[in-house]
PDB file of C-alpha atoms in Angstrom:
ATOM      1  CA  GLN A   1       0.240   0.266   0.212  1.00 91.00           C
ATOM      2  CA  VAL A   2       1.541   3.225  -1.262  1.00 96.00           C
ATOM      3  CA  GLN A   3       1.419   6.158   1.816  1.00 98.00           C
ATOM      4  CA  LEU A   4       2.403   9.634   1.409  1.00 98.00           C
ATOM      5  CA  VAL A   5       3.629  12.365   4.085  1.00 98.00           C
ATOM      6  CA  GLU A   6       3.754  15.907   3.125  1.00 98.00           C
ATOM      7  CA  SER A   7       5.502  18.338   5.277  1.00 97.00           C
ATOM      8  CA  GLY A   8       6.617  22.137   4.409  1.00 98.00           C
ATOM      9  CA  GLY A   9       3.564  23.655   4.633  1.00 97.00           C
ATOM     10  CA  GLY A  10       3.341  27.306   6.767  1.00 97.00           C
ATOM     11  CA  SER A  11       2.194  30.385   6.383  1.00 98.00           C
ATOM     12  CA  VAL A  12       4.303  32.952   4.032  1.00 98.00           C
ATOM     13  CA  GLN A  13       3.898  37.064   3.135  1.00 97.00           C
ATOM     14  CA  ALA A  14       3.379  37.615  -0.764  1.00 98.00           C
ATOM     15  CA  GLY A  15       5.838  36.970  -2.987  1.00 98.00           C
ATOM     16  CA  GLY A  16       7.790  34.615  -1.059  1.00 98.00           C
ATOM     17  CA  SER A  17       8.626  31.056  -1.317  1.00 98.00           C
ATOM     18  CA  LEU A  18       8.463  28.047  -0.058  1.00 98.00           C
ATOM     19  CA  THR A  19       8.566  24.066  -0.944  1.00 98.00           C
ATOM     20  CA  LEU A  20       6.737  21.511  -0.193  1.00 98.00           C
ATOM     21  CA  SER A  21       8.033  17.515   0.507  1.00 98.00           C
ATOM     22  CA  CYS A  22       5.905  14.263  -0.302  1.00 98.00           C
ATOM     23  CA  ALA A  23       7.589  11.071   1.696  1.00 98.00           C
ATOM     24  CA  ALA A  24       6.580   7.731  -0.436  1.00 98.00           C
ATOM     25  CA  SER A  25       6.393   4.812   1.179  1.00 97.00           C
ATOM     26  CA  GLY A  26       5.388   0.813  -0.380  1.00 96.00           C
ATOM     27  CA  ARG A  27       6.521   2.091  -3.694  1.00 96.00           C
ATOM     28  CA  THR A  28       9.708   3.030  -5.889  1.00 97.00           C
ATOM     29  CA  ILE A  29       8.392   6.793  -7.315  1.00 97.00           C
ATOM     30  CA  SER A  30       9.923   6.401 -10.153  1.00 95.00           C
ATOM     31  CA  THR A  31       7.464   3.760 -11.217  1.00 93.00           C
ATOM     32  CA  MET A  32       4.463   6.298 -10.200  1.00 96.00           C
ATOM     33  CA  LEU A  33       3.080   9.046 -11.459  1.00 96.00           C
ATOM     34  CA  MET A  34       3.043  11.451  -8.496  1.00 97.00           C
ATOM     35  CA  GLY A  35       0.912  14.789  -8.385  1.00 98.00           C
ATOM     36  CA  TRP A  36       0.023  17.733  -6.396  1.00 98.00           C
ATOM     37  CA  PHE A  37      -3.403  19.188  -4.996  1.00 98.00           C
ATOM     38  CA  ARG A  38      -4.668  22.102  -4.129  1.00 98.00           C
ATOM     39  CA  GLN A  39      -8.483  23.050  -2.101  1.00 98.00           C
ATOM     40  CA  ALA A  40      -9.236  26.471  -1.118  1.00 97.00           C
ATOM     41  CA  PRO A  41     -11.660  26.739   0.730  1.00 93.00           C
ATOM     42  CA  GLY A  42     -14.758  26.907  -0.396  1.00 95.00           C
ATOM     43  CA  LYS A  43     -13.790  25.675  -3.784  1.00 97.00           C
ATOM     44  CA  ALA A  44     -12.876  22.759  -5.323  1.00 97.00           C
ATOM     45  CA  ARG A  45     -10.022  20.408  -5.524  1.00 98.00           C
ATOM     46  CA  GLU A  46      -7.696  22.048  -8.532  1.00 98.00           C
ATOM     47  CA  ALA A  47      -4.123  20.616  -9.630  1.00 98.00           C
ATOM     48  CA  VAL A  48      -1.546  22.508  -9.873  1.00 98.00           C
ATOM     49  CA  ALA A  49       1.804  20.576 -11.019  1.00 98.00           C
ATOM     50  CA  GLY A  50       1.846  16.410 -11.982  1.00 97.00           C
ATOM     51  CA  ARG A  51       4.876  13.993 -12.982  1.00 97.00           C
ATOM     52  CA  HIS A  52       6.186  11.055 -14.533  1.00 96.00           C
ATOM     53  CA  CYS A  53       8.434   9.501 -12.047  1.00 96.00           C
ATOM     54  CA  GLY A  54       9.714   7.299 -14.267  1.00 95.00           C
ATOM     55  CA  HIS A  55      10.650   9.517 -17.131  1.00 90.00           C
ATOM     56  CA  GLY A  56      10.461  13.226 -15.124  1.00 93.00           C
ATOM     57  CA  ARG A  57       7.744  14.915 -17.665  1.00 95.00           C
ATOM     58  CA  THR A  58       5.843  17.098 -15.783  1.00 97.00           C
ATOM     59  CA  GLN A  59       2.558  19.134 -16.116  1.00 97.00           C
ATOM     60  CA  TYR A  60       1.467  22.000 -14.825  1.00 98.00           C
ATOM     61  CA  SER A  61      -2.086  24.256 -14.241  1.00 98.00           C
ATOM     62  CA  ASP A  62      -1.906  27.772 -15.628  1.00 98.00           C
ATOM     63  CA  SER A  63      -1.603  29.527 -12.638  1.00 97.00           C
ATOM     64  CA  ALA A  64       1.472  27.029 -11.710  1.00 98.00           C
ATOM     65  CA  LYS A  65       3.464  27.851 -14.711  1.00 98.00           C
ATOM     66  CA  GLY A  66       6.701  29.776 -14.244  1.00 97.00           C
ATOM     67  CA  ARG A  67       6.251  29.969 -10.783  1.00 98.00           C
ATOM     68  CA  PHE A  68       6.376  26.259  -9.630  1.00 98.00           C
ATOM     69  CA  THR A  69       8.756  23.557  -9.546  1.00 98.00           C
ATOM     70  CA  ILE A  70       7.907  19.663  -9.199  1.00 98.00           C
ATOM     71  CA  SER A  71      10.876  17.802  -8.819  1.00 98.00           C
ATOM     72  CA  GLN A  72      11.860  14.037  -7.894  1.00 98.00           C
ATOM     73  CA  ASP A  73      14.720  12.890  -4.906  1.00 98.00           C
ATOM     74  CA  ASN A  74      14.608   8.745  -6.114  1.00 97.00           C
ATOM     75  CA  ALA A  75      17.721   7.819  -2.885  1.00 98.00           C
ATOM     76  CA  LYS A  76      14.537   9.688  -0.868  1.00 98.00           C
ATOM     77  CA  ASN A  77      11.418   7.993  -2.540  1.00 98.00           C
ATOM     78  CA  ALA A  78      10.339  11.621  -2.117  1.00 98.00           C
ATOM     79  CA  VAL A  79       8.899  14.521  -4.657  1.00 98.00           C
ATOM     80  CA  TYR A  80       8.684  18.029  -3.939  1.00 98.00           C
ATOM     81  CA  LEU A  81       7.377  20.914  -4.603  1.00 98.00           C
ATOM     82  CA  GLN A  82       9.257  24.940  -5.025  1.00 98.00           C
ATOM     83  CA  MET A  83       6.698  27.016  -4.737  1.00 98.00           C
ATOM     84  CA  ASN A  84       7.822  30.503  -5.626  1.00 98.00           C
ATOM     85  CA  ASN A  85       6.486  34.407  -5.921  1.00 98.00           C
ATOM     86  CA  LEU A  86       3.280  32.947  -3.927  1.00 98.00           C
ATOM     87  CA  ASN A  87      -0.082  35.170  -3.606  1.00 97.00           C
ATOM     88  CA  TYR A  88      -2.724  34.962  -2.160  1.00 96.00           C
ATOM     89  CA  GLU A  89      -4.962  32.880  -4.093  1.00 96.00           C
ATOM     90  CA  ASP A  90      -2.275  30.439  -3.692  1.00 98.00           C
ATOM     91  CA  THR A  91      -3.549  29.721  -0.336  1.00 98.00           C
ATOM     92  CA  ALA A  92      -5.230  26.025   0.316  1.00 98.00           C
ATOM     93  CA  ILE A  93      -4.372  22.777   1.327  1.00 98.00           C
ATOM     94  CA  TYR A  94      -2.329  21.310  -0.941  1.00 98.00           C
ATOM     95  CA  TYR A  95      -1.962  17.301  -1.606  1.00 98.00           C
ATOM     96  CA  CYS A  96       0.444  14.617  -3.031  1.00 98.00           C
ATOM     97  CA  ALA A  97      -0.966  11.902  -4.831  1.00 98.00           C
ATOM     98  CA  ALA A  98       0.552   8.422  -6.758  1.00 97.00           C
ATOM     99  CA  SER A  99      -1.087   6.939  -8.642  1.00 94.00           C
ATOM    100  CA  GLY A 100       0.921   3.266 -10.485  1.00 88.00           C
ATOM    101  CA  THR A 101      -1.078   3.418 -13.844  1.00 86.00           C
ATOM    102  CA  ASP A 102       1.158   5.563 -16.397  1.00 81.00           C
ATOM    103  CA  TRP A 103      -1.723   7.213 -17.093  1.00 81.00           C
ATOM    104  CA  THR A 104      -1.012  10.366 -19.813  1.00 83.00           C
ATOM    105  CA  ASN A 105      -2.798  12.935 -18.486  1.00 90.00           C
ATOM    106  CA  LEU A 106      -0.645  14.061 -15.229  1.00 94.00           C
ATOM    107  CA  LEU A 107      -3.249  16.534 -13.865  1.00 94.00           C
ATOM    108  CA  GLY A 108      -6.471  14.673 -14.554  1.00 92.00           C
ATOM    109  CA  GLN A 109      -7.371  13.674 -10.501  1.00 95.00           C
ATOM    110  CA  GLU A 110      -9.057  10.186 -12.220  1.00 92.00           C
ATOM    111  CA  SER A 111      -5.583   9.414 -12.575  1.00 91.00           C
ATOM    112  CA  TYR A 112      -5.128   9.233  -9.209  1.00 96.00           C
ATOM    113  CA  ASN A 113      -5.498   6.719  -6.595  1.00 95.00           C
ATOM    114  CA  HIS A 114      -3.233   7.358  -3.605  1.00 97.00           C
ATOM    115  CA  TRP A 115      -3.344  10.419  -1.381  1.00 98.00           C
ATOM    116  CA  GLY A 116      -2.058  12.359   1.304  1.00 98.00           C
ATOM    117  CA  GLN A 117      -3.246  14.280   4.477  1.00 97.00           C
ATOM    118  CA  GLY A 118      -2.222  17.536   2.620  1.00 98.00           C
ATOM    119  CA  THR A 119      -0.443  20.492   4.073  1.00 98.00           C
ATOM    120  CA  GLN A 120      -1.683  24.036   4.938  1.00 98.00           C
ATOM    121  CA  VAL A 121      -0.161  27.138   3.240  1.00 98.00           C
ATOM    122  CA  THR A 122      -1.028  30.591   3.506  1.00 98.00           C
ATOM    123  CA  VAL A 123      -0.114  33.558   1.950  1.00 98.00           C
ATOM    124  CA  SER A 124      -0.624  36.651   3.637  1.00 96.00           C
ATOM    125  CA  SER A 125      -1.615  39.829   1.433  1.00 86.00           C
TER     126      SER A 125
END
């Protein structure tokens, strides 16, 4: 059973940066798709970034392009989300997700069947 544990959330001022971590256990990440999603208060959960950890293909939502970077560390069996130039609209609970199936759409929630508990990111203006 794949387990995912997020960390690195917190409070930051607008314009600042945060790096979220997702530690995976139960399966090697290089055999999985890994994604980051977020849910703001009163809104539906939305995709942020996805990565095929076997060959490194990535996809980003429009709001994340140019500001966020998803990366992986196979030795630590972990993925990261580097977030720069944060703004108030980035305030949300951020979730890590994983899938052992080689789906094409890395940003589709239906592609993922393992989810972490989430970590809160709060951006103050």
